[in-house]
Structure formats: C-alpha cells, structure tokens
PDB file of C-alpha atoms in Angstrom:
ATOM      1  CA  UNK A  10      93.691  57.442  92.391  1.00  0.00           C
ATOM      2  CA  UNK A  11      94.285  55.904  89.138  1.00  0.00           C
ATOM      3  CA  UNK A  12      97.106  53.104  89.666  1.00  0.00           C
ATOM      4  CA  UNK A  13      99.916  52.021  88.633  1.00  0.00           C
ATOM      5  CA  UNK A  14     101.672  55.488  89.929  1.00  0.00           C
ATOM      6  CA  UNK A  15     105.519  56.005  90.557  1.00  0.00           C
ATOM      7  CA  UNK A  16     106.830  58.578  92.610  1.00  0.00           C
ATOM      8  CA  UNK A  17     110.610  59.350  93.037  1.00  0.00           C
ATOM      9  CA  UNK A  18     112.846  61.417  94.926  1.00  0.00           C
ATOM     10  CA  UNK A  19     116.223  62.996  94.041  1.00  0.00           C
ATOM     11  CA  UNK A  20     117.602  61.179  97.357  1.00  0.00           C
ATOM     12  CA  UNK A  21     117.587  57.977  95.352  1.00  0.00           C
ATOM     13  CA  UNK A  22     114.275  56.487  96.196  1.00  0.00           C
ATOM     14  CA  UNK A  23     111.582  55.228  93.692  1.00  0.00           C
ATOM     15  CA  UNK A  24     108.404  53.524  94.558  1.00  0.00           C
ATOM     16  CA  UNK A  25     105.613  52.443  92.117  1.00  0.00           C
ATOM     17  CA  UNK A  26     102.341  51.682  93.661  1.00  0.00           C
ATOM     18  CA  UNK A  27     100.803  49.092  91.477  1.00  0.00           C
ATOM     19  CA  UNK A  28      97.200  47.838  92.696  1.00  0.00           C
ATOM     20  CA  UNK A  29      95.125  47.467  95.308  1.00  0.00           C
ATOM     21  CA  UNK A  30      93.829  43.820  95.990  1.00  0.00           C
ATOM     22  CA  UNK A  31      91.988  42.227  98.368  1.00  0.00           C
ATOM     23  CA  UNK A  32      93.660  39.314 100.554  1.00  0.00           C
ATOM     24  CA  UNK A  33      92.220  36.227 101.732  1.00  0.00           C
ATOM     25  CA  UNK A  34      91.315  37.928 105.054  1.00  0.00           C
ATOM     26  CA  UNK A  35      89.194  40.574 103.051  1.00  0.00           C
ATOM     27  CA  UNK A  36      91.563  43.408 103.544  1.00  0.00           C
ATOM     28  CA  UNK A  37      92.880  45.784 101.195  1.00  0.00           C
ATOM     29  CA  UNK A  38      96.500  45.478 100.092  1.00  0.00           C
ATOM     30  CA  UNK A  39      98.313  47.900  98.110  1.00  0.00           C
ATOM     31  CA  UNK A  40     100.973  46.311  96.289  1.00  0.00           C
ATOM     32  CA  UNK A  41     104.326  48.116  95.584  1.00  0.00           C
ATOM     33  CA  UNK A  42     107.739  47.727  93.906  1.00  0.00           C
ATOM     34  CA  UNK A  43     110.490  50.031  94.818  1.00  0.00           C
ATOM     35  CA  UNK A  44     114.242  50.683  93.857  1.00  0.00           C
ATOM     36  CA  UNK A  45     116.787  52.425  96.401  1.00  0.00           C
ATOM     37  CA  UNK A  46     119.992  53.860  95.092  1.00  0.00           C
ATOM     38  CA  UNK A  47     123.063  52.862  97.242  1.00  0.00           C
ATOM     39  CA  UNK A  48     123.067  54.315 100.626  1.00  0.00           C
ATOM     40  CA  UNK A  49     119.556  55.704 100.145  1.00  0.00           C
ATOM     41  CA  UNK A  50     116.563  54.783 102.214  1.00  0.00           C
ATOM     42  CA  UNK A  51     113.859  56.324 104.367  1.00  0.00           C
ATOM     43  CA  UNK A  52     114.433  57.695 107.815  1.00  0.00           C
ATOM     44  CA  UNK A  53     113.493  55.639 110.767  1.00  0.00           C
ATOM     45  CA  UNK A  54     109.792  55.912 110.812  1.00  0.00           C
ATOM     46  CA  UNK A  55     106.304  54.169 112.066  1.00  0.00           C
ATOM     47  CA  UNK A  56     103.306  53.237 110.177  1.00  0.00           C
ATOM     48  CA  UNK A  57     100.634  53.278 113.115  1.00  0.00           C
ATOM     49  CA  UNK A  58      97.877  51.661 110.865  1.00  0.00           C
ATOM     50  CA  UNK A  59      99.729  49.365 108.212  1.00  0.00           C
ATOM     51  CA  UNK A  60     101.932  46.450 108.086  1.00  0.00           C
ATOM     52  CA  UNK A  61     104.655  46.821 105.469  1.00  0.00           C
ATOM     53  CA  UNK A  62     105.983  43.877 103.680  1.00  0.00           C
ATOM     54  CA  UNK A  63     109.254  43.990 101.278  1.00  0.00           C
ATOM     55  CA  UNK A  64     110.826  41.216  99.511  1.00  0.00           C
ATOM     56  CA  UNK A  65     114.468  41.723  97.988  1.00  0.00           C
ATOM     57  CA  UNK A  66     114.505  41.066  94.302  1.00  0.00           C
ATOM     58  CA  UNK A  67     117.868  42.426  93.713  1.00  0.00           C
ATOM     59  CA  UNK A  68     120.852  43.903  95.756  1.00  0.00           C
ATOM     60  CA  UNK A  69     121.338  44.167  99.511  1.00  0.00           C
ATOM     61  CA  UNK A  70     119.126  45.676 102.127  1.00  0.00           C
ATOM     62  CA  UNK A  71     120.339  46.954 105.289  1.00  0.00           C
ATOM     63  CA  UNK A  72     117.468  47.370 107.933  1.00  0.00           C
ATOM     64  CA  UNK A  73     117.115  47.881 111.607  1.00  0.00           C
ATOM     65  CA  UNK A  74     114.043  48.002 113.957  1.00  0.00           C
ATOM     66  CA  UNK A  75     114.336  50.592 116.677  1.00  0.00           C
ATOM     67  CA  UNK A  76     116.212  49.150 119.517  1.00  0.00           C
ATOM     68  CA  UNK A  77     117.632  46.358 117.698  1.00  0.00           C
ATOM     69  CA  UNK A  78     120.801  45.635 115.916  1.00  0.00           C
ATOM     70  CA  UNK A  79     121.344  46.219 112.195  1.00  0.00           C
ATOM     71  CA  UNK A  80     120.588  43.286 109.928  1.00  0.00           C
ATOM     72  CA  UNK A  81     120.948  42.589 106.122  1.00  0.00           C
ATOM     73  CA  UNK A  82     118.588  40.842 103.737  1.00  0.00           C
ATOM     74  CA  UNK A  83     119.238  39.530 100.194  1.00  0.00           C
ATOM     75  CA  UNK A  84     117.516  38.377  97.016  1.00  0.00           C
ATOM     76  CA  UNK A  85     114.708  36.194  97.985  1.00  0.00           C
ATOM     77  CA  UNK A  86     114.166  37.395 101.676  1.00  0.00           C
ATOM     78  CA  UNK A  87     111.198  38.847 103.024  1.00  0.00           C
ATOM     79  CA  UNK A  88     111.042  41.303 105.921  1.00  0.00           C
ATOM     80  CA  UNK A  89     107.725  42.304 107.538  1.00  0.00           C
ATOM     81  CA  UNK A  90     107.462  45.301 109.518  1.00  0.00           C
ATOM     82  CA  UNK A  91     104.407  45.321 111.612  1.00  0.00           C
ATOM     83  CA  UNK A  92     102.181  48.316 112.238  1.00  0.00           C
ATOM     84  CA  UNK A  93     103.466  50.500 115.347  1.00  0.00           C
ATOM     85  CA  UNK A  94     106.977  49.412 115.076  1.00  0.00           C
ATOM     86  CA  UNK A  95     109.490  51.918 114.186  1.00  0.00           C
ATOM     87  CA  UNK A  96     111.893  50.916 111.318  1.00  0.00           C
ATOM     88  CA  UNK A  97     114.064  52.008 108.573  1.00  0.00           C
ATOM     89  CA  UNK A  98     115.902  50.177 105.625  1.00  0.00           C
ATOM     90  CA  UNK A  99     118.329  51.229 102.987  1.00  0.00           C
ATOM     91  CA  UNK A 100     120.544  50.228 100.041  1.00  0.00           C
ATOM     92  CA  UNK A 101     123.585  48.580 101.761  1.00  0.00           C
ATOM     93  CA  UNK A 102     125.226  47.231  98.454  1.00  0.00           C
ATOM     94  CA  UNK A 103     126.813  49.109  95.566  1.00  0.00           C
ATOM     95  CA  UNK A 104     123.853  48.291  93.012  1.00  0.00           C
ATOM     96  CA  UNK A 105     120.550  49.647  92.918  1.00  0.00           C
ATOM     97  CA  UNK A 106     118.100  47.694  95.532  1.00  0.00           C
ATOM     98  CA  UNK A 107     115.041  46.384  94.046  1.00  0.00           C
ATOM     99  CA  UNK A 108     112.156  45.042  95.975  1.00  0.00           C
ATOM    100  CA  UNK A 109     108.529  44.009  95.771  1.00  0.00           C
ATOM    101  CA  UNK A 110     106.189  44.074  98.469  1.00  0.00           C
ATOM    102  CA  UNK A 111     102.987  45.466 100.063  1.00  0.00           C
ATOM    103  CA  UNK A 112     101.144  47.636 102.667  1.00  0.00           C
ATOM    104  CA  UNK A 113      97.995  46.981 104.300  1.00  0.00           C
ATOM    105  CA  UNK A 114      95.636  48.828 104.603  1.00  0.00           C
ATOM    106  CA  UNK A 115      96.723  51.277 101.908  1.00  0.00           C
ATOM    107  CA  UNK A 116      94.992  54.275 103.820  1.00  0.00           C
ATOM    108  CA  UNK A 117      96.745  57.469 102.879  1.00  0.00           C
ATOM    109  CA  UNK A 118     100.298  56.082 102.214  1.00  0.00           C
ATOM    110  CA  UNK A 119     100.431  57.141  98.408  1.00  0.00           C
ATOM    111  CA  UNK A 120      99.378  60.600  99.412  1.00  0.00           C
ATOM    112  CA  UNK A 121     101.653  61.008 102.138  1.00  0.00           C
ATOM    113  CA  UNK A 122     104.622  59.803 100.535  1.00  0.00           C
ATOM    114  CA  UNK A 123     104.091  61.593  97.389  1.00  0.00           C
ATOM    115  CA  UNK A 124     104.080  64.868  99.329  1.00  0.00           C
ATOM    116  CA  UNK A 125     106.935  64.118 101.439  1.00  0.00           C
ATOM    117  CA  UNK A 126     108.916  63.156  98.098  1.00  0.00           C
ATOM    118  CA  UNK A 127     107.737  66.562  96.233  1.00  0.00           C
ATOM    119  CA  UNK A 128     108.835  68.629  99.313  1.00  0.00           C
ATOM    120  CA  UNK A 129     112.021  66.480  99.636  1.00  0.00           C
ATOM    121  CA  UNK A 130     113.145  67.308  95.924  1.00  0.00           C
ATOM    122  CA  UNK A 131     111.998  70.842  96.297  1.00  0.00           C
ATOM    123  CA  UNK A 132     114.095  71.535  99.299  1.00  0.00           C
ATOM    124  CA  UNK A 133     117.604  69.954  98.581  1.00  0.00           C
ATOM    125  CA  UNK A 134     117.119  66.426  99.967  1.00  0.00           C
ATOM    126  CA  UNK A 135     115.049  67.124 103.048  1.00  0.00           C
ATOM    127  CA  UNK A 136     111.262  67.990 103.439  1.00  0.00           C
ATOM    128  CA  UNK A 137     110.441  71.745 103.926  1.00  0.00           C
ATOM    129  CA  UNK A 138     109.660  72.708 107.661  1.00  0.00           C
ATOM    130  CA  UNK A 139     106.065  73.886 106.882  1.00  0.00           C
ATOM    131  CA  UNK A 140     105.503  70.751 104.603  1.00  0.00           C
ATOM    132  CA  UNK A 141     106.919  68.206 107.290  1.00  0.00           C
ATOM    133  CA  UNK A 142     105.006  69.967 110.274  1.00  0.00           C
ATOM    134  CA  UNK A 143     101.746  70.043 108.181  1.00  0.00           C
ATOM    135  CA  UNK A 144     101.671  66.428 106.755  1.00  0.00           C
ATOM    136  CA  UNK A 145     103.240  64.652 110.241  1.00  0.00           C
ATOM    137  CA  UNK A 146     100.559  66.880 112.056  1.00  0.00           C
ATOM    138  CA  UNK A 147      97.534  65.816 109.796  1.00  0.00           C
ATOM    139  CA  UNK A 148      98.593  62.162 109.608  1.00  0.00           C
ATOM    140  CA  UNK A 149      99.946  61.791 113.024  1.00  0.00           C
ATOM    141  CA  UNK A 150      97.398  58.963 113.713  1.00  0.00           C
ATOM    142  CA  UNK A 151      99.027  57.170 110.540  1.00  0.00           C
ATOM    143  CA  UNK A 152     102.815  57.896 110.422  1.00  0.00           C
ATOM    144  CA  UNK A 153     105.478  59.382 112.762  1.00  0.00           C
ATOM    145  CA  UNK A 154     109.119  60.236 111.791  1.00  0.00           C
ATOM    146  CA  UNK A 155     111.339  58.718 114.618  1.00  0.00           C
ATOM    147  CA  UNK A 156     114.417  60.790 113.760  1.00  0.00           C
ATOM    148  CA  UNK A 157     112.678  64.134 114.471  1.00  0.00           C
ATOM    149  CA  UNK A 158     113.377  65.169 118.014  1.00  0.00           C
ATOM    150  CA  UNK A 159     110.380  65.659 120.235  1.00  0.00           C
ATOM    151  CA  UNK A 160     111.118  69.464 120.980  1.00  0.00           C
ATOM    152  CA  UNK A 161     110.761  70.057 117.489  1.00  0.00           C
ATOM    153  CA  UNK A 162     107.543  67.994 116.889  1.00  0.00           C
ATOM    154  CA  UNK A 163     106.131  69.530 120.263  1.00  0.00           C
ATOM    155  CA  UNK A 164     107.666  73.226 119.966  1.00  0.00           C
ATOM    156  CA  UNK A 165     108.920  74.023 116.452  1.00  0.00           C
ATOM    157  CA  UNK A 166     106.339  72.468 114.438  1.00  0.00           C
ATOM    158  CA  UNK A 167     103.359  74.099 116.137  1.00  0.00           C
ATOM    159  CA  UNK A 168     105.045  77.712 115.609  1.00  0.00           C
ATOM    160  CA  UNK A 169     105.958  76.499 111.894  1.00  0.00           C
ATOM    161  CA  UNK A 170     102.242  75.645 111.331  1.00  0.00           C
ATOM    162  CA  UNK A 171     100.860  78.847 112.771  1.00  0.00           C
ATOM    163  CA  UNK A 172     103.255  81.139 110.743  1.00  0.00           C
ATOM    164  CA  UNK A 173     102.677  78.851 107.641  1.00  0.00           C
ATOM    165  CA  UNK A 174      99.088  79.362 107.863  1.00  0.00           C
ATOM    166  CA  UNK A 175      99.232  83.091 107.970  1.00  0.00           C
ATOM    167  CA  UNK A 176     101.504  82.924 104.961  1.00  0.00           C
ATOM    168  CA  UNK A 177      98.752  80.603 103.109  1.00  0.00           C
ATOM    169  CA  UNK A 178     101.296  77.603 102.660  1.00  0.00           C
ATOM    170  CA  UNK A 179      98.586  75.202 103.672  1.00  0.00           C
ATOM    171  CA  UNK A 180      96.595  76.091 100.650  1.00  0.00           C
ATOM    172  CA  UNK A 181      98.593  73.769  98.633  1.00  0.00           C
ATOM    173  CA  UNK A 182      97.161  70.789 100.661  1.00  0.00           C
ATOM    174  CA  UNK A 183      93.585  71.918  99.903  1.00  0.00           C
ATOM    175  CA  UNK A 184      92.823  68.553  98.498  1.00  0.00           C
ATOM    176  CA  UNK A 185      94.519  66.272 101.309  1.00  0.00           C
ATOM    177  CA  UNK A 186      92.499  63.245 102.049  1.00  0.00           C
ATOM    178  CA  UNK A 187      91.125  62.983 105.355  1.00  0.00           C
ATOM    179  CA  UNK A 188      93.438  61.151 108.103  1.00  0.00           C
ATOM    180  CA  UNK A 189      92.462  57.864 109.246  1.00  0.00           C
ATOM    181  CA  UNK A 190      91.567  57.831 113.040  1.00  0.00           C
TER     182      UNK A 190
END
C-alpha cells in the first residue's frame, strides 16, 4: 500500500498513516497522525502484536487502561500502550484532539482499521455484524475488541459468519492480507 493514506469515520475519527520507517532496533514503525472529534474515540481494544504510542499535539485526551482509572493527557504528553494491554482513548475536550504517534510493528493495522471504518460508516456508527465477526475472527491473533461480550464472540459471531458466508458476504474480503500468527 502506498503511503500516506488517510481514513476517517462518520463517528469523528481520522487517521493518517504517514510512512513506515525502521527504528534503532531495526523494527518497522508505522508513523501516524490522528484527529478525534469531541467525545469520539475508539472503544476498549487490544493490539496483541503491536505497541502504540500517541503524543498529544492539541486538545485534551482522556484514556483508560483496563482495570485502571481514567487519566488525561494534554499537549506535549506521550502515552505508550504496550502490546497485549487493553486500552481506549477519546477526545475529552471541546476542540478537535490532534495527535502524532506510531505503531510497531505495523502488520495489518491499516487494513483492519480501514475495513472497520468503512463498515462503521455503512452501518450508522457501528460496524456491521458480519464485518465485525469476519474481521475480529480473521485477525484475532492481532486485535480484539474488549467491549464485545464473550457470548457474542463465542456464539453469535460463529453463526453470523456461517450465515454471512452462505450469502457470499465474505467475498468483499477476498483480498484481505493474511493474519500474523
């Protein structure tokens, strides 16, 4: 994929994937910029294979690591969400939150988030059932959405996947990259 690429959702999030560089340890780093509308932000999620770092450029970020209290960050403050740690962040101010940051290694984050945003926009602010089931199943070794109940993931998603495949809904993901195991 040629970078830079910007994705956005009707829910008030915009991410620009700028470039992939190599850090001092020889690891690939995906540099990003994001803008988040007031009260918007991703739900509680986990990157199983990536560290994510955000530096607030403008605005006020609210954030929470699962099991911890809500905290806030302002301009110049940097947050590191290590792989395997459930977290969420949101715009806790009244103006657009702007951040710079990175994710390492990049793996499938651009594809995964692009498809989630497309589905969210097409389904009035929430990913479509089949799309969520497909993407979270295919990329379960890389990402998880903590706020989706276990019953939904273990019972509803498999039924949704089965029925959706019968209807051919999976064909739109024919060019999906292989998950990282």
